[in-house]
């Protein structure tokens, strides 16, 4: 039986993890398989997901997406065509 979300804005979930947490676990699981240290990487994944969940709960929704946007170089502060909105020029 599939659980129907109560609200349209509910985050996507895989089992009892949210999608972004599950993706972190999947990446660590894959790396653990590749380097043949599955249990060690799963422990590191568990610690990382706990830290990530605490960090995400203290900040605004989709904080990681906004942070990645600014750090990727596509944000207005990195663009040469759009001036930096945080620099104030006084004449």
Short mmCIF file of N, CA and C in Angstrom, two decimals:
data_model
loop_
_atom_site.label_atom_id
_atom_site.label_comp_id
_atom_site.label_asym_id
_atom_site.label_seq_id
_atom_site.Cartn_x
_atom_site.Cartn_y
_atom_site.Cartn_z
N UNK A 1 0.84 -1.17 0.00
CA UNK A 1 0.00 0.00 0.00
C UNK A 1 0.89 1.23 0.00
N UNK A 2 0.61 2.15 -0.88
CA UNK A 2 1.42 3.36 -1.01
C UNK A 2 0.79 4.47 -0.19
N UNK A 3 1.65 5.20 0.53
CA UNK A 3 1.18 6.32 1.34
C UNK A 3 0.93 7.52 0.45
N UNK A 4 -0.22 8.13 0.60
CA UNK A 4 -0.57 9.33 -0.15
C UNK A 4 -0.17 10.53 0.69
N UNK A 5 0.63 11.47 0.12
CA UNK A 5 1.04 12.64 0.90
C UNK A 5 -0.16 13.49 1.31
N UNK A 6 -0.06 14.10 2.49
CA UNK A 6 -1.14 14.95 2.98
C UNK A 6 -1.20 16.27 2.22
N UNK A 7 -0.06 16.77 1.82
CA UNK A 7 0.01 18.06 1.16
C UNK A 7 0.79 17.93 -0.14
N UNK A 8 0.55 18.83 -1.06
CA UNK A 8 1.25 18.80 -2.34
C UNK A 8 2.73 19.14 -2.16
N UNK A 9 3.06 19.95 -1.17
CA UNK A 9 4.44 20.39 -0.95
C UNK A 9 5.26 19.44 -0.09
N UNK A 10 4.72 18.29 0.27
CA UNK A 10 5.49 17.33 1.05
C UNK A 10 6.70 16.88 0.24
N UNK A 11 7.88 16.75 0.88
CA UNK A 11 9.06 16.33 0.13
C UNK A 11 8.94 14.87 -0.30
N UNK A 12 9.57 14.55 -1.42
CA UNK A 12 9.58 13.17 -1.89
C UNK A 12 10.37 12.31 -0.92
N UNK A 13 9.87 11.11 -0.64
CA UNK A 13 10.52 10.22 0.31
C UNK A 13 10.76 8.85 -0.29
N UNK A 14 11.87 8.25 0.14
CA UNK A 14 12.19 6.87 -0.18
C UNK A 14 12.32 6.17 1.16
N UNK A 15 11.43 5.24 1.44
CA UNK A 15 11.28 4.61 2.75
C UNK A 15 11.04 5.71 3.78
N UNK A 16 11.93 5.90 4.76
CA UNK A 16 11.72 6.97 5.73
C UNK A 16 12.74 8.08 5.60
N UNK A 17 13.50 8.09 4.50
CA UNK A 17 14.43 9.18 4.21
C UNK A 17 13.82 10.10 3.17
N UNK A 18 14.18 11.38 3.25
CA UNK A 18 13.80 12.27 2.16
C UNK A 18 14.73 12.01 0.99
N UNK A 19 14.36 12.49 -0.18
CA UNK A 19 15.07 12.14 -1.40
C UNK A 19 16.54 12.57 -1.36
N UNK A 20 16.83 13.77 -0.86
CA UNK A 20 18.23 14.22 -0.84
C UNK A 20 19.07 13.38 0.12
N UNK A 21 18.50 12.95 1.24
CA UNK A 21 19.23 12.08 2.16
C UNK A 21 19.48 10.72 1.54
N UNK A 22 18.48 10.20 0.83
CA UNK A 22 18.63 8.91 0.17
C UNK A 22 19.71 8.96 -0.91
N UNK A 23 19.80 10.07 -1.63
CA UNK A 23 20.83 10.20 -2.65
C UNK A 23 22.23 10.20 -2.03
N UNK A 24 22.38 10.84 -0.86
CA UNK A 24 23.66 10.78 -0.16
C UNK A 24 24.01 9.34 0.22
N UNK A 25 23.03 8.62 0.76
CA UNK A 25 23.26 7.22 1.11
C UNK A 25 23.63 6.39 -0.12
N UNK A 26 22.94 6.63 -1.24
CA UNK A 26 23.22 5.86 -2.45
C UNK A 26 24.62 6.13 -2.98
N UNK A 27 25.07 7.38 -2.90
CA UNK A 27 26.42 7.71 -3.37
C UNK A 27 27.46 7.01 -2.50
N UNK A 28 27.30 7.09 -1.19
CA UNK A 28 28.26 6.42 -0.30
C UNK A 28 28.21 4.91 -0.47
N UNK A 29 27.02 4.35 -0.70
CA UNK A 29 26.88 2.92 -0.94
C UNK A 29 27.64 2.52 -2.20
N UNK A 30 27.47 3.30 -3.28
CA UNK A 30 28.17 3.00 -4.53
C UNK A 30 29.67 3.10 -4.39
N UNK A 31 30.14 4.14 -3.70
CA UNK A 31 31.59 4.28 -3.49
C UNK A 31 32.11 3.14 -2.63
N UNK A 32 31.35 2.74 -1.62
CA UNK A 32 31.74 1.61 -0.79
C UNK A 32 31.86 0.32 -1.57
N UNK A 33 30.95 0.10 -2.52
CA UNK A 33 31.05 -1.08 -3.37
C UNK A 33 32.28 -1.02 -4.27
N UNK A 34 32.55 0.17 -4.82
CA UNK A 34 33.68 0.30 -5.74
C UNK A 34 35.03 0.10 -5.04
N UNK A 35 35.16 0.61 -3.83
CA UNK A 35 36.46 0.49 -3.14
C UNK A 35 36.52 -0.70 -2.20
N UNK A 36 35.43 -1.50 -2.18
CA UNK A 36 35.37 -2.73 -1.39
C UNK A 36 35.47 -2.47 0.12
N UNK A 37 34.86 -1.37 0.58
CA UNK A 37 34.76 -1.06 2.00
C UNK A 37 33.32 -0.63 2.30
N UNK A 38 32.39 -1.55 2.09
CA UNK A 38 30.98 -1.22 2.16
C UNK A 38 30.56 -0.81 3.56
N UNK A 39 30.93 -1.56 4.58
CA UNK A 39 30.46 -1.25 5.94
C UNK A 39 31.06 0.04 6.47
N UNK A 40 32.31 0.30 6.15
CA UNK A 40 32.93 1.56 6.57
C UNK A 40 32.27 2.75 5.90
N UNK A 41 31.99 2.63 4.62
CA UNK A 41 31.34 3.73 3.92
C UNK A 41 29.89 3.92 4.36
N UNK A 42 29.21 2.85 4.73
CA UNK A 42 27.84 2.99 5.21
C UNK A 42 27.82 3.68 6.58
N UNK A 43 28.83 3.44 7.41
CA UNK A 43 28.94 4.15 8.67
C UNK A 43 29.19 5.64 8.42
N UNK A 44 30.09 5.94 7.49
CA UNK A 44 30.37 7.33 7.14
C UNK A 44 29.11 7.98 6.56
N UNK A 45 28.36 7.23 5.76
CA UNK A 45 27.11 7.75 5.18
C UNK A 45 26.11 8.05 6.27
N UNK A 46 26.00 7.18 7.26
CA UNK A 46 25.05 7.39 8.37
C UNK A 46 25.41 8.67 9.13
N UNK A 47 26.70 8.86 9.43
CA UNK A 47 27.15 10.07 10.13
C UNK A 47 26.90 11.31 9.26
N UNK A 48 27.20 11.21 7.98
CA UNK A 48 27.01 12.34 7.07
C UNK A 48 25.54 12.72 6.95
N UNK A 49 24.66 11.74 6.85
CA UNK A 49 23.23 12.03 6.73
C UNK A 49 22.70 12.66 8.00
N UNK A 50 23.17 12.20 9.16
CA UNK A 50 22.74 12.83 10.42
C UNK A 50 23.18 14.29 10.48
N UNK A 51 24.43 14.56 10.08
CA UNK A 51 24.94 15.93 10.07
C UNK A 51 24.17 16.77 9.05
N UNK A 52 23.94 16.21 7.87
CA UNK A 52 23.23 16.93 6.81
C UNK A 52 21.80 17.25 7.24
N UNK A 53 21.13 16.31 7.90
CA UNK A 53 19.76 16.54 8.35
C UNK A 53 19.70 17.66 9.38
N UNK A 54 20.66 17.70 10.30
CA UNK A 54 20.70 18.78 11.29
C UNK A 54 20.98 20.12 10.61
N UNK A 55 21.89 20.14 9.64
CA UNK A 55 22.19 21.38 8.94
C UNK A 55 20.99 21.85 8.13
N UNK A 56 20.32 20.93 7.46
CA UNK A 56 19.18 21.29 6.62
C UNK A 56 18.00 21.78 7.46
N UNK A 57 17.79 21.23 8.62
CA UNK A 57 16.66 21.62 9.45
C UNK A 57 16.83 23.01 10.06
N UNK A 58 18.07 23.48 10.18
CA UNK A 58 18.31 24.81 10.74
C UNK A 58 18.18 25.92 9.72
N UNK A 59 18.16 25.59 8.44
CA UNK A 59 18.16 26.60 7.39
C UNK A 59 16.85 26.59 6.62
N UNK A 60 16.74 27.50 5.66
CA UNK A 60 15.53 27.63 4.86
C UNK A 60 15.36 26.41 3.94
N UNK A 61 14.17 26.26 3.41
CA UNK A 61 13.91 25.17 2.48
C UNK A 61 14.77 25.34 1.24
N UNK A 62 15.26 24.23 0.72
CA UNK A 62 16.09 24.18 -0.49
C UNK A 62 17.37 25.01 -0.36
N UNK A 63 17.90 25.09 0.85
CA UNK A 63 19.14 25.83 1.08
C UNK A 63 20.28 25.25 0.25
N UNK A 64 20.37 23.94 0.16
CA UNK A 64 21.47 23.30 -0.56
C UNK A 64 21.41 23.64 -2.05
N UNK A 65 20.22 23.71 -2.62
CA UNK A 65 20.07 24.05 -4.03
C UNK A 65 20.56 25.48 -4.27
N UNK A 66 20.18 26.40 -3.39
CA UNK A 66 20.63 27.79 -3.53
C UNK A 66 22.14 27.90 -3.35
N UNK A 67 22.68 27.17 -2.38
CA UNK A 67 24.11 27.21 -2.14
C UNK A 67 24.87 26.66 -3.34
N UNK A 68 24.42 25.55 -3.91
CA UNK A 68 25.08 24.99 -5.09
C UNK A 68 24.99 25.93 -6.28
N UNK A 69 23.88 26.64 -6.41
CA UNK A 69 23.72 27.60 -7.50
C UNK A 69 24.77 28.70 -7.40
N UNK A 70 24.97 29.23 -6.20
CA UNK A 70 25.93 30.32 -6.04
C UNK A 70 27.36 29.83 -6.16
N UNK A 71 27.64 28.62 -5.70
CA UNK A 71 29.01 28.10 -5.76
C UNK A 71 29.37 27.54 -7.13
N UNK A 72 28.39 27.27 -7.97
CA UNK A 72 28.67 26.68 -9.28
C UNK A 72 29.21 27.70 -10.27
N UNK A 73 29.09 28.97 -9.95
CA UNK A 73 29.56 29.99 -10.87
C UNK A 73 28.46 30.53 -11.75
N UNK A 74 27.24 30.03 -11.58
CA UNK A 74 26.13 30.52 -12.39
C UNK A 74 25.37 31.63 -11.70
N UNK A 75 25.70 31.91 -10.45
CA UNK A 75 25.02 32.97 -9.73
C UNK A 75 25.41 34.34 -10.25
N UNK A 76 24.59 35.37 -9.97
CA UNK A 76 24.88 36.72 -10.46
C UNK A 76 26.22 37.28 -9.99
N UNK A 77 26.71 36.85 -8.84
CA UNK A 77 27.97 37.38 -8.34
C UNK A 77 29.14 36.93 -9.22
N UNK A 78 29.02 35.81 -9.93
CA UNK A 78 30.11 35.30 -10.75
C UNK A 78 29.99 35.71 -12.21
N UNK A 79 28.84 36.21 -12.59
CA UNK A 79 28.61 36.52 -14.00
C UNK A 79 29.30 37.84 -14.37
N UNK A 80 29.76 37.92 -15.60
CA UNK A 80 30.40 39.14 -16.08
C UNK A 80 29.37 40.09 -16.70
N UNK A 81 28.22 39.58 -17.09
CA UNK A 81 27.23 40.43 -17.75
C UNK A 81 26.30 41.09 -16.74
N UNK A 82 26.11 40.49 -15.60
CA UNK A 82 25.22 41.04 -14.57
C UNK A 82 26.08 41.58 -13.44
N UNK A 83 25.91 42.83 -13.05
CA UNK A 83 26.74 43.38 -11.97
C UNK A 83 26.40 42.71 -10.62
N UNK A 84 27.37 42.70 -9.76
CA UNK A 84 27.19 42.13 -8.42
C UNK A 84 26.20 42.99 -7.64
N UNK A 85 25.07 42.42 -7.16
CA UNK A 85 24.08 43.24 -6.46
C UNK A 85 24.52 43.63 -5.05
N UNK A 86 25.58 43.02 -4.54
CA UNK A 86 26.01 43.30 -3.18
C UNK A 86 27.05 44.42 -3.12
N UNK A 87 27.55 44.87 -4.25
CA UNK A 87 28.53 45.96 -4.28
C UNK A 87 27.78 47.27 -4.51
N UNK A 88 27.92 48.18 -3.60
CA UNK A 88 27.27 49.48 -3.71
C UNK A 88 28.32 50.50 -4.11
N UNK A 89 28.05 51.23 -5.18
CA UNK A 89 28.98 52.25 -5.64
C UNK A 89 28.42 53.61 -5.26
N UNK A 90 29.25 54.40 -4.61
CA UNK A 90 28.85 55.74 -4.21
C UNK A 90 29.54 56.75 -5.10
N UNK A 91 28.77 57.68 -5.62
CA UNK A 91 29.33 58.71 -6.51
C UNK A 91 29.53 60.00 -5.77
#
